[in-house]
Amino acid sequence: MVEYTIVAENLVKKFGDIVAVNGVTFKVKKGEIFGFLGPNGAGKTTTIHILSTLIRPTSGRALVDNKDVVKEPAEVRKVIGIVFQDPSVDDQLTAYENLYIHGRIYGIRGKDLEVRINEALKFVDLYKFRNKQVKTFSGGMRRRLEIARALLHEPKVLFLDEPTLGLDPQTRAKIWDYIRMIRREKGVTIFLTTHYMDEAEELADRIAIIDHGKIIAEGTPDELRTLAGNEVVYINFDEVKEKPPCIEDNFVEECKVLTSDSIMLKVRNASEAMPLIFEELNSKGYKIKKIEYRRPTLNDVFLYLTGREIREEEGSDFERLKAIVRRRWR
Amino acid sequence: MNWTDPLIVMTYRELKRFVRAKSRLIGSIINPLIWAIFFGLGWSSAFNFPQARMIFGGVNYMTYLTPGIVMMTVFTASFISGVTVIWDKQFGFLKEVLVAPTPREPAIIGRALGGSLTALLQGLIVLIVLIPLVSKIKLLGIMPVILIGLLVGLSFSAVGITLATKMTSMEGFHIISSFIMMPTIFLSGAFYPIRTMPEWMKALAYANPLTYGVDLTRYYLLGTSDLGIGIDFLVLIVLTTVSLTVASIIFRSATID
């Protein structure tokens, strides 16, 4: 039997007239990385805030590690760690002090706390900087510190709200490595929200696509891609006698001759179709010079489902404003 | 769940932050010193005649003003420290406490305690700097003044925290500083005696809790009290209890909506 770490049933959250989350239902399996993909304002952060007991749902039910987020918030809080979308480390304190405060708030003390802090800092490669004030840290270092902090009390579930928002590509890739490492080494169930297609594809075992507070599709990245239609295989031939051959077989949806030495095949699943294509063409004596295929991206899926693209933007105006105010006031 | 850890650690956080932000420390000490020196010394030489000394309880104006300035420093610093919970709310640290499986009351009381200790320290620094300028002071009075400063600091940190927890925007911060802080200081008897105020102002001054802190401080440093130290202590203890309770209740049910 599959164990579910998070179960959400018909979650609704209204802020006045605005319905932020509109009947969301999903289940997250133990130990998986579950991605919540959607544009800004789709209800991702609100969902995380409900699951982490920061706000109460207007209606619906949610269980985290079999505990009800409304009825047993204190129990839920013990088993979760969270990295907020907005930075929440104290930049006047050092990395070590930030983790120390976190640990004490969670009731960890003394030698045990010290060992855990050092371990956590080593895990995110910040041990060298443990006594530096966080205000000297780069965006990526801060995010890593927040990850270390969220793991300090060894949660069963880790919530990551837009973990790479506003980071440069290299730093993002590095954060992804850490997230994969957390799952591999610590066996933590991870619930992550993102509006970056590539992030969801790279990290998530399963993805729910959310738009206007509703889940419009759910599945593995591969399953979702098939929603948007077929995959396309392009084949270039080395020497063609007369006319490039088309393959008529039941795994091919459509075959088209493009040029005098290339064809295009539409297939359901390119990775399964390719060996068959090789076999077929080899047996007929054709030499393949080049073969490539394009899979529909999650962006194509979103486009297909909503008629819109997920805009790849760096936070809202409000977030930027907050960043400016923060710099000025702290 | 235990209460000591969150209480201690939140106090620790405030103290650490205080030590780190040296510019803030200097800023919060310079302002009262400017008042004391320029305003105080200026009026002190203008009021340099016997009748004036009677108004100020037999000491020169500078000496009269000093206990008031010390309390003003403690009040301002602790109140602002409480109100800065609004930054924590906007910028996340509050969320960190709210998602933790810890009782919230000791966390917020710890924060108030931290705010009051740092405010007290600032008040004492101001007092020490001003000692050479006063004509008379009871140095042993500094001991009870530490306790008074702590009570005043705890109360107004808690009031600040309560306001900040309820505030939804940062604009509120400026409104508070002009509509609450300035009148509280002027109506506390820190700058001039309450006895000679117009009746309506007197009523406001008596309703102002800071008045009792100023009166007590003046009693222990200079030996004169207008209100009686029994009532002063009673008011301060009640105020501290009530404001901490209210802050705890408000913060207990705080969400980030």
Coordinates of C-alpha atoms in Angstrom, one line a residue:
Chain A
M1 CA 0.0 0.0 0.0
V2 CA 1.2 3.5 -0.8
E3 CA 1.8 5.7 2.1
Y4 CA 0.8 9.3 1.7
T5 CA 2.5 12.0 3.6
I6 CA 0.3 14.9 2.5
V7 CA -3.4 14.6 1.7
A8 CA -5.4 17.6 0.7
E9 CA -9.1 17.3 0.1
N10 CA -11.0 20.1 -1.5
L11 CA -9.0 22.9 0.1
V12 CA -10.6 26.3 -0.4
K13 CA -9.1 29.6 0.8
K14 CA -10.9 32.9 0.3
F15 CA -9.5 36.3 1.2
G16 CA -12.6 38.5 1.2
D17 CA -14.0 38.2 -2.3
I18 CA -10.8 36.7 -3.8
V19 CA -10.7 32.9 -4.0
A20 CA -7.0 32.1 -3.7
V21 CA -7.4 28.3 -3.6
N22 CA -10.5 26.9 -5.1
G23 CA -11.1 23.2 -4.2
V24 CA -7.6 21.7 -4.4
T25 CA -7.3 17.9 -3.9
F26 CA -4.0 16.0 -4.2
K27 CA -1.9 13.4 -2.4
V28 CA 1.8 13.3 -1.9
K29 CA 3.5 10.0 -1.5
K30 CA 6.0 9.4 1.2
G31 CA 9.6 10.2 0.1
E32 CA 8.7 11.8 -3.2
I33 CA 9.3 15.3 -4.6
F34 CA 5.9 16.7 -5.4
G35 CA 5.9 19.9 -7.5
F36 CA 3.2 22.5 -7.6
L37 CA 3.7 24.3 -10.9
G38 CA 1.7 27.4 -11.9
P39 CA 2.0 31.1 -12.6
N40 CA 2.2 33.8 -9.9
G41 CA -1.0 34.2 -8.1
A42 CA -2.2 30.7 -8.9
G43 CA -2.6 29.8 -5.2
K44 CA 0.7 28.0 -4.7
T45 CA 2.0 29.9 -1.7
T46 CA -1.5 30.0 -0.1
T47 CA -1.6 26.2 -0.4
I48 CA 1.8 25.9 1.3
H49 CA 0.7 28.3 4.0
I50 CA -2.4 26.1 4.7
L51 CA -0.3 22.9 4.8
S52 CA 2.2 24.5 7.1
T53 CA -0.6 25.7 9.5
L54 CA 0.2 29.4 8.9
I55 CA -3.3 30.1 7.7
R56 CA -6.6 28.2 8.1
P57 CA -8.4 27.0 5.0
T58 CA -11.9 28.4 4.5
S59 CA -13.1 24.9 3.9
G60 CA -11.6 21.5 3.1
R61 CA -9.2 19.3 4.9
A62 CA -5.5 18.6 4.9
L63 CA -3.4 16.0 6.6
V64 CA 0.3 16.2 6.9
D65 CA 1.9 13.0 8.2
N66 CA -1.6 11.9 9.2
K67 CA -2.2 14.9 11.3
D68 CA -4.9 17.4 10.6
V69 CA -3.5 20.9 9.9
V70 CA -6.5 22.7 11.5
K71 CA -7.2 20.3 14.4
E72 CA -3.6 19.4 15.4
P73 CA -1.4 22.3 14.2
A74 CA 1.1 21.8 16.9
E75 CA 1.6 18.1 15.8
V76 CA 2.0 19.2 12.2
R77 CA 4.5 21.8 13.1
K78 CA 6.8 19.2 14.7
V79 CA 7.2 17.3 11.5
I80 CA 7.6 20.1 8.9
G81 CA 10.4 22.3 7.8
I82 CA 9.8 25.2 5.4
V83 CA 11.8 27.5 3.2
F84 CA 9.7 30.6 2.6
Q85 CA 9.5 32.4 -0.6
D86 CA 10.6 35.7 1.1
P87 CA 13.9 35.5 2.9
S88 CA 13.4 35.0 6.6
V89 CA 16.9 34.6 7.9
D90 CA 18.0 37.4 10.2
D91 CA 20.8 39.2 8.3
Q92 CA 22.2 40.9 11.3
L93 CA 23.1 37.6 12.9
T94 CA 25.6 35.1 11.7
A95 CA 24.7 31.8 10.0
Y96 CA 25.5 29.9 13.1
E97 CA 23.3 32.2 15.3
N98 CA 20.4 31.9 12.9
L99 CA 20.5 28.1 13.2
Y100 CA 21.1 28.3 16.9
I101 CA 18.0 30.3 17.4
H102 CA 16.0 28.0 15.2
G103 CA 17.2 25.0 17.1
R104 CA 16.4 26.4 20.5
I105 CA 12.9 27.4 19.3
Y106 CA 12.5 23.7 18.4
G107 CA 13.7 22.7 21.8
I108 CA 17.1 21.3 20.7
R109 CA 19.9 22.2 23.1
G110 CA 23.5 21.9 24.0
K111 CA 25.9 19.5 22.3
D112 CA 23.2 17.9 20.3
L113 CA 22.3 21.3 18.8
E114 CA 25.9 22.2 18.1
V115 CA 26.5 18.9 16.3
R116 CA 23.4 19.4 14.2
I117 CA 24.2 23.0 13.3
N118 CA 27.6 22.1 12.1
E119 CA 26.3 19.1 10.1
A120 CA 23.6 21.3 8.6
L121 CA 26.1 24.0 7.6
K122 CA 28.4 21.4 6.1
F123 CA 25.6 19.9 4.2
V124 CA 24.9 23.2 2.4
D125 CA 28.6 24.1 2.2
L126 CA 28.4 27.1 4.5
Y127 CA 30.5 25.8 7.3
K128 CA 33.4 28.1 6.4
F129 CA 31.1 31.1 6.7
R130 CA 29.4 30.0 9.9
N131 CA 30.6 33.1 11.8
K132 CA 29.9 35.6 9.1
Q133 CA 26.9 37.9 9.3
V134 CA 24.2 36.9 6.9
K135 CA 24.0 40.4 5.4
T136 CA 27.4 39.6 3.7
F137 CA 25.8 36.5 2.0
S138 CA 24.8 36.3 -1.6
G139 CA 21.2 35.3 -2.6
G140 CA 22.2 31.7 -3.1
M141 CA 24.0 31.4 0.2
R142 CA 21.0 32.8 2.0
R143 CA 18.8 30.3 0.3
R144 CA 21.1 27.5 1.3
L145 CA 21.1 28.7 4.9
E146 CA 17.4 28.7 4.9
I147 CA 17.5 25.1 3.6
A148 CA 19.9 24.2 6.3
R149 CA 17.7 25.8 8.9
A150 CA 14.6 24.0 7.6
L151 CA 16.4 20.7 7.9
L152 CA 17.9 21.3 11.4
H153 CA 15.1 19.7 13.3
E154 CA 14.9 16.7 11.0
P155 CA 11.5 17.2 9.6
K156 CA 9.6 14.5 7.7
V157 CA 8.2 16.9 5.2
L158 CA 10.0 19.9 3.7
F159 CA 8.1 22.7 2.0
L160 CA 10.0 24.8 -0.5
D161 CA 8.2 27.8 -1.8
E162 CA 9.8 28.9 -5.0
P163 CA 13.3 27.8 -3.9
T164 CA 15.2 29.4 -6.7
L165 CA 13.2 32.5 -7.2
G166 CA 15.4 35.4 -8.3
L167 CA 18.6 33.3 -8.4
D168 CA 21.0 33.1 -11.4
P169 CA 21.1 29.9 -13.5
Q170 CA 24.3 28.5 -11.9
T171 CA 23.1 29.1 -8.4
R172 CA 19.8 27.5 -9.3
A173 CA 21.4 24.4 -10.6
K174 CA 23.4 24.2 -7.3
I175 CA 20.2 24.6 -5.2
W176 CA 18.7 21.8 -7.3
D177 CA 21.6 19.5 -6.4
Y178 CA 21.0 20.2 -2.7
I179 CA 17.3 19.4 -3.1
R180 CA 18.0 16.1 -4.8
M181 CA 20.6 15.4 -2.1
I182 CA 18.1 16.0 0.6
R183 CA 15.7 13.5 -0.8
R184 CA 18.5 10.9 -1.5
E185 CA 20.3 11.2 1.9
K186 CA 17.5 12.2 4.2
G187 CA 14.5 10.6 2.8
V188 CA 12.4 13.7 3.4
T189 CA 9.2 14.1 1.5
I190 CA 9.4 17.4 -0.4
F191 CA 6.6 19.6 -1.5
L192 CA 7.8 22.4 -3.8
T193 CA 6.1 25.2 -5.6
T194 CA 7.6 26.8 -8.6
H195 CA 6.6 28.8 -11.7
Y196 CA 9.8 27.6 -13.5
M197 CA 9.0 24.8 -15.9
D198 CA 12.5 23.5 -15.9
E199 CA 12.6 23.3 -12.2
A200 CA 9.5 21.2 -11.9
E201 CA 10.8 18.9 -14.7
E202 CA 14.3 18.6 -13.1
L203 CA 13.2 17.9 -9.6
A204 CA 9.7 16.7 -9.3
D205 CA 8.6 13.0 -9.4
R206 CA 5.1 14.2 -9.8
I207 CA 3.7 17.5 -10.7
A208 CA 0.3 19.2 -10.2
I209 CA -0.3 22.1 -12.5
I210 CA -2.3 24.8 -10.8
D211 CA -4.0 27.8 -12.3
H212 CA -6.5 30.2 -10.8
G213 CA -6.6 28.2 -7.6
K214 CA -7.4 24.9 -9.3
I215 CA -5.4 21.9 -10.2
I216 CA -5.8 21.4 -13.9
A217 CA -3.5 18.4 -14.4
E218 CA -1.5 16.0 -12.4
G219 CA 1.1 13.3 -13.1
T220 CA 4.7 12.6 -13.7
P221 CA 6.5 15.0 -16.1
D222 CA 6.2 12.3 -18.8
E223 CA 2.5 11.8 -18.3
L224 CA 1.9 15.5 -18.4
R225 CA 3.9 15.9 -21.6
T226 CA 1.8 13.3 -23.4
L227 CA -1.2 15.6 -22.7
A228 CA 0.2 18.2 -25.0
G229 CA 0.3 15.7 -27.8
N230 CA 2.9 13.6 -29.6
E231 CA 6.6 13.6 -29.6
V232 CA 8.4 14.3 -32.8
V233 CA 11.3 12.4 -34.2
Y234 CA 13.4 13.8 -37.0
I235 CA 15.6 11.5 -39.0
N236 CA 18.3 12.4 -41.5
F237 CA 19.7 9.7 -43.8
D238 CA 23.2 9.2 -45.0
E239 CA 22.6 8.0 -48.6
V240 CA 19.2 7.8 -50.0
K241 CA 18.6 5.9 -53.2
E242 CA 15.5 7.4 -54.5
K243 CA 13.1 8.8 -51.9
P244 CA 13.4 8.7 -48.1
P245 CA 11.2 5.9 -46.7
C246 CA 8.3 6.5 -44.5
I247 CA 7.6 4.1 -41.7
E248 CA 4.1 2.7 -41.5
D249 CA 3.6 1.0 -38.2
N250 CA 1.2 1.1 -35.4
F251 CA 3.6 3.0 -33.1
V252 CA 3.8 5.8 -35.6
E253 CA 0.9 8.3 -35.6
E254 CA 2.1 10.2 -38.6
C255 CA 5.0 10.1 -41.0
K256 CA 6.0 12.9 -43.3
V257 CA 8.9 13.2 -45.8
L258 CA 10.5 16.6 -45.2
T259 CA 13.3 16.9 -47.6
S260 CA 15.1 14.5 -50.0
D261 CA 17.0 13.0 -47.1
S262 CA 14.9 13.5 -44.0
I263 CA 11.7 12.5 -42.5
M264 CA 9.6 13.4 -39.5
L265 CA 7.7 11.0 -37.3
K266 CA 5.0 11.7 -34.8
V267 CA 5.0 9.1 -32.1
R268 CA 3.3 8.7 -28.7
N269 CA 6.6 8.1 -26.9
A270 CA 9.9 8.8 -28.6
S271 CA 12.1 6.9 -26.1
E272 CA 10.2 3.7 -26.8
A273 CA 9.8 4.4 -30.5
M274 CA 13.4 5.0 -31.3
P275 CA 14.7 1.5 -31.0
L276 CA 11.9 0.3 -33.2
I277 CA 12.7 2.9 -35.7
F278 CA 16.3 1.9 -35.8
E279 CA 15.4 -1.8 -36.2
E280 CA 12.9 -1.1 -39.0
L281 CA 15.3 1.2 -40.9
N282 CA 18.3 -1.1 -40.5
S283 CA 16.3 -4.1 -41.7
K284 CA 15.4 -2.1 -44.8
G285 CA 19.1 -1.2 -45.3
Y286 CA 18.8 2.6 -44.7
K287 CA 21.7 4.3 -43.0
I288 CA 20.8 6.9 -40.4
K289 CA 23.1 10.0 -40.3
K290 CA 21.4 11.9 -37.5
I291 CA 18.3 11.4 -35.4
E292 CA 16.8 13.8 -33.0
Y293 CA 13.6 14.2 -31.2
R294 CA 11.7 17.0 -29.5
R295 CA 9.4 16.4 -26.6
P296 CA 6.7 18.8 -25.7
T297 CA 7.8 20.9 -22.7
L298 CA 5.7 21.5 -19.7
N299 CA 5.2 24.9 -21.2
D300 CA 3.5 23.3 -24.1
V301 CA 1.3 21.4 -21.7
F302 CA 0.3 24.6 -19.9
L303 CA -0.3 26.3 -23.1
Y304 CA -2.4 23.3 -24.3
L305 CA -4.4 23.3 -21.1
T306 CA -5.0 27.0 -20.5
G307 CA -4.2 28.7 -23.8
R308 CA -1.6 30.8 -21.9
E309 CA 2.0 30.5 -21.2
I310 CA 3.5 30.5 -17.7
R311 CA 5.3 33.8 -17.6
E312 CA 8.9 33.4 -16.6
E313 CA 9.1 36.4 -14.4
E314 CA 11.2 37.2 -11.4
G315 CA 8.7 37.8 -8.7
S316 CA 6.0 40.4 -8.6
D317 CA 6.4 44.2 -8.3
F318 CA 5.4 43.8 -4.7
E319 CA 8.3 41.4 -4.1
R320 CA 10.7 43.8 -5.7
L321 CA 9.4 46.7 -3.6
K322 CA 9.8 44.7 -0.5
A323 CA 13.4 43.9 -1.4
I324 CA 14.1 47.6 -1.8
V325 CA 12.4 48.5 1.5
R326 CA 14.3 45.7 3.2
R327 CA 17.6 47.0 2.0
R328 CA 16.8 50.4 3.2
W329 CA 15.5 49.6 6.6
R330 CA 17.8 46.9 7.9
Chain B
M1 CA 6.2 22.3 25.6
N2 CA 8.8 24.2 27.6
W3 CA 8.6 27.9 28.0
T4 CA 12.2 28.7 28.8
D5 CA 13.8 27.9 25.5
P6 CA 11.7 30.3 23.3
L7 CA 11.9 32.9 26.0
I8 CA 15.6 32.8 26.4
V9 CA 16.4 32.5 22.7
M10 CA 14.2 35.4 21.7
T11 CA 15.8 37.6 24.3
Y12 CA 19.2 36.4 23.1
R13 CA 18.2 37.3 19.5
E14 CA 17.3 40.9 20.5
L15 CA 20.5 41.3 22.5
K16 CA 22.6 39.9 19.6
R17 CA 20.9 42.2 17.1
F18 CA 21.5 45.1 19.4
V19 CA 25.2 44.4 19.7
R20 CA 25.5 44.1 15.9
A21 CA 23.7 47.3 14.9
K22 CA 26.1 49.8 16.3
S23 CA 24.8 52.6 14.1
R24 CA 21.4 52.1 15.5
L25 CA 22.7 52.2 19.0
I26 CA 24.5 55.5 18.3
G27 CA 21.4 56.9 16.7
S28 CA 19.2 56.1 19.6
I29 CA 21.6 57.6 22.1
I30 CA 22.4 60.7 20.2
N31 CA 18.8 61.9 19.9
P32 CA 18.1 62.1 23.7
L33 CA 21.6 63.5 24.3
I34 CA 20.8 66.3 21.8
W35 CA 17.6 67.0 23.7
A36 CA 19.3 66.9 27.0
I37 CA 22.3 69.1 26.1
F38 CA 20.8 71.7 23.7
F39 CA 17.3 71.9 25.0
G40 CA 18.3 71.2 28.6
L41 CA 21.3 73.4 29.0
G42 CA 19.7 76.2 27.0
W43 CA 16.6 76.4 29.3
S44 CA 18.8 75.7 32.3
S45 CA 20.6 79.0 31.9
A46 CA 17.4 80.8 31.1
F47 CA 15.7 79.4 34.2
N48 CA 18.7 80.4 36.3
F49 CA 16.8 82.3 39.1
P50 CA 15.4 81.1 42.5
Q51 CA 11.7 81.1 41.6
A52 CA 12.4 78.8 38.7
R53 CA 14.3 76.4 40.8
M54 CA 11.2 76.2 43.0
I55 CA 9.2 75.0 40.0
F56 CA 11.7 72.3 39.4
G57 CA 11.8 71.0 42.9
G58 CA 14.8 73.0 44.0
V59 CA 17.3 71.9 41.4
N60 CA 18.4 73.6 38.1
Y61 CA 16.5 72.7 34.9
M62 CA 19.3 70.5 33.5
T63 CA 19.2 68.3 36.7
Y64 CA 15.4 68.3 36.6
L65 CA 15.3 67.2 33.0
T66 CA 17.9 64.4 33.2
P67 CA 15.6 61.7 34.8
G68 CA 13.0 62.6 32.2
I69 CA 15.5 62.1 29.4
V70 CA 16.6 58.8 30.7
M71 CA 12.9 57.5 30.7
M72 CA 12.4 59.1 27.3
T73 CA 15.3 57.0 26.0
V74 CA 14.0 53.8 27.5
F75 CA 10.5 54.5 26.3
T76 CA 11.5 55.3 22.7
A77 CA 13.9 52.5 22.4
S78 CA 11.6 49.8 23.8
F79 CA 8.6 51.0 21.9
I80 CA 10.4 51.1 18.6
S81 CA 11.9 47.7 19.4
G82 CA 8.4 46.3 19.8
V83 CA 7.0 48.0 16.7
T84 CA 9.9 46.5 14.6
V85 CA 7.9 43.2 14.9
I86 CA 6.2 44.7 11.8
W87 CA 9.5 44.1 9.8
D88 CA 9.6 40.6 11.2
K89 CA 6.1 40.2 9.9
Q90 CA 6.8 41.6 6.5
F91 CA 10.2 40.0 6.1
G92 CA 9.6 36.6 7.5
F93 CA 11.2 36.0 10.8
L94 CA 7.8 36.0 12.4
K95 CA 6.7 33.2 10.2
E96 CA 9.7 31.2 11.4
V97 CA 8.2 31.5 14.9
L98 CA 4.7 30.8 13.8
V99 CA 5.5 27.5 12.1
A100 CA 7.5 26.2 15.0
P101 CA 5.9 23.8 17.5
T102 CA 6.6 26.2 20.3
P103 CA 4.2 28.1 22.5
R104 CA 4.0 31.6 21.2
E105 CA 3.6 33.4 24.5
P106 CA 7.1 32.9 25.8
A107 CA 8.5 33.8 22.3
I108 CA 6.9 37.2 22.3
I109 CA 7.6 37.8 26.0
G110 CA 11.2 37.0 25.3
R111 CA 11.2 39.5 22.5
A112 CA 9.7 42.1 24.8
L113 CA 12.3 41.3 27.4
G114 CA 15.1 41.6 24.9
G115 CA 13.7 44.9 23.7
S116 CA 13.5 46.2 27.3
L117 CA 17.0 45.1 28.3
T118 CA 18.5 46.9 25.3
A119 CA 16.3 50.0 26.0
L120 CA 17.4 49.9 29.6
L121 CA 21.1 49.8 28.5
Q122 CA 20.6 52.8 26.3
G123 CA 18.9 54.7 29.1
L124 CA 21.8 54.0 31.4
I125 CA 24.4 55.0 28.9
V126 CA 22.5 58.3 28.4
L127 CA 22.3 58.8 32.2
I128 CA 26.1 58.2 32.6
V129 CA 26.9 60.7 29.9
L130 CA 24.7 63.3 31.6
I131 CA 25.9 62.9 35.1
P132 CA 28.7 65.5 34.8
L133 CA 26.1 68.0 33.7
V134 CA 23.8 67.7 36.6
S135 CA 24.1 69.6 39.9
K136 CA 22.9 66.8 42.1
I137 CA 22.3 63.1 41.8
K138 CA 21.8 60.1 44.1
L139 CA 24.1 57.6 42.5
L140 CA 22.6 54.7 44.6
G141 CA 19.3 55.6 43.0
I142 CA 20.6 54.0 39.8
M143 CA 19.8 50.6 41.3
P144 CA 16.0 51.1 41.5
V145 CA 16.1 53.0 38.2
I146 CA 17.3 49.8 36.6
L147 CA 14.2 48.0 37.8
I148 CA 12.0 50.9 36.7
G149 CA 13.6 51.0 33.3
L150 CA 13.0 47.3 32.9
L151 CA 9.3 47.6 33.8
V152 CA 8.8 50.6 31.5
G153 CA 10.8 48.9 28.8
L154 CA 8.8 45.6 29.1
S155 CA 5.5 47.5 29.0
F156 CA 6.2 49.6 26.0
S157 CA 7.9 46.8 24.0
A158 CA 4.7 44.8 24.6
V159 CA 2.5 47.8 23.5
G160 CA 4.7 48.2 20.4
I161 CA 4.4 44.4 19.6
T162 CA 0.7 44.5 20.0
L163 CA 0.3 47.4 17.6
A164 CA 2.7 45.9 15.1
T165 CA 1.0 42.5 15.2
K166 CA -2.3 44.2 14.4
M167 CA -0.9 46.6 11.8
T168 CA -1.1 45.5 8.2
S169 CA 1.1 48.1 6.6
M170 CA 4.3 49.8 7.2
E171 CA 2.8 53.2 6.7
G172 CA 1.3 52.7 10.2
F173 CA 4.8 53.0 11.5
H174 CA 5.1 56.7 10.8
I175 CA 1.6 57.4 12.0
I176 CA 2.5 55.7 15.3
S177 CA 5.7 57.6 15.8
S178 CA 4.0 61.0 15.4
F179 CA 0.6 60.2 17.1
I180 CA 1.8 58.1 19.9
M181 CA 5.4 58.7 20.7
M182 CA 5.8 62.4 20.7
P183 CA 2.6 63.1 22.8
T184 CA 3.5 60.3 25.2
I185 CA 6.9 62.0 25.8
F186 CA 5.5 65.5 26.2
L187 CA 2.7 64.4 28.5
S188 CA 4.9 62.4 30.8
G189 CA 6.4 65.2 32.9
A190 CA 9.8 64.5 31.5
F191 CA 10.3 68.1 30.3
Y192 CA 8.1 70.1 32.6
P193 CA 6.1 69.5 35.8
I194 CA 2.6 68.2 35.5
R195 CA 1.4 70.3 38.4
T196 CA 1.5 73.5 36.4
M197 CA -0.1 72.1 33.2
P198 CA -3.6 73.2 32.1
E199 CA -6.3 70.9 33.6
W200 CA -7.1 69.0 30.3
M201 CA -3.4 68.3 29.8
K202 CA -3.0 67.2 33.4
A203 CA -5.7 64.7 32.9
L204 CA -3.9 63.3 29.8
A205 CA -0.6 63.2 31.7
Y206 CA -2.2 61.2 34.6
A207 CA -3.6 58.8 32.1
N208 CA -0.1 58.3 30.5
P209 CA 1.7 55.4 32.0
L210 CA 5.1 56.9 31.2
T211 CA 4.3 59.7 33.7
Y212 CA 4.7 57.2 36.6
G213 CA 8.0 55.9 35.3
V214 CA 9.4 59.5 35.1
D215 CA 8.1 60.4 38.5
L216 CA 9.8 57.3 40.0
T217 CA 13.1 57.9 38.3
R218 CA 13.1 61.5 39.5
Y219 CA 12.4 60.3 43.0
Y220 CA 15.3 57.8 43.1
L221 CA 17.8 60.1 41.3
L222 CA 16.8 63.5 42.8
G223 CA 14.6 62.7 45.8
T224 CA 11.4 64.4 44.7
S225 CA 8.2 62.8 43.7
D226 CA 4.9 64.5 42.7
L227 CA 2.7 61.5 42.7
G228 CA 4.0 59.2 45.5
I229 CA 6.1 56.1 44.7
G230 CA 3.5 53.7 45.9
I231 CA 1.1 54.6 43.2
D232 CA 3.9 54.9 40.7
F233 CA 5.0 51.3 41.3
L234 CA 1.4 50.1 41.3
V235 CA 0.7 51.6 38.0
L236 CA 4.0 50.3 36.4
I237 CA 3.4 46.7 37.7
V238 CA -0.2 46.7 36.5
L239 CA 0.8 48.2 33.1
T240 CA 3.6 45.6 32.6
T241 CA 1.3 42.7 33.5
V242 CA -1.6 43.9 31.3
S243 CA 0.5 44.9 28.3
L244 CA 2.4 41.6 28.3
T245 CA -0.8 39.6 28.7
V246 CA -2.5 41.5 25.8
A247 CA 0.6 41.1 23.6
S248 CA 0.7 37.4 24.3
I249 CA -3.0 36.9 23.5
I250 CA -2.8 38.9 20.3
F251 CA 0.3 37.1 19.2
R252 CA -1.0 33.7 20.1
S253 CA -3.7 33.9 17.5
A254 CA -1.5 35.8 15.0
T255 CA -1.7 34.6 11.4
I256 CA 0.0 36.0 8.4
D257 CA -3.2 36.7 6.4

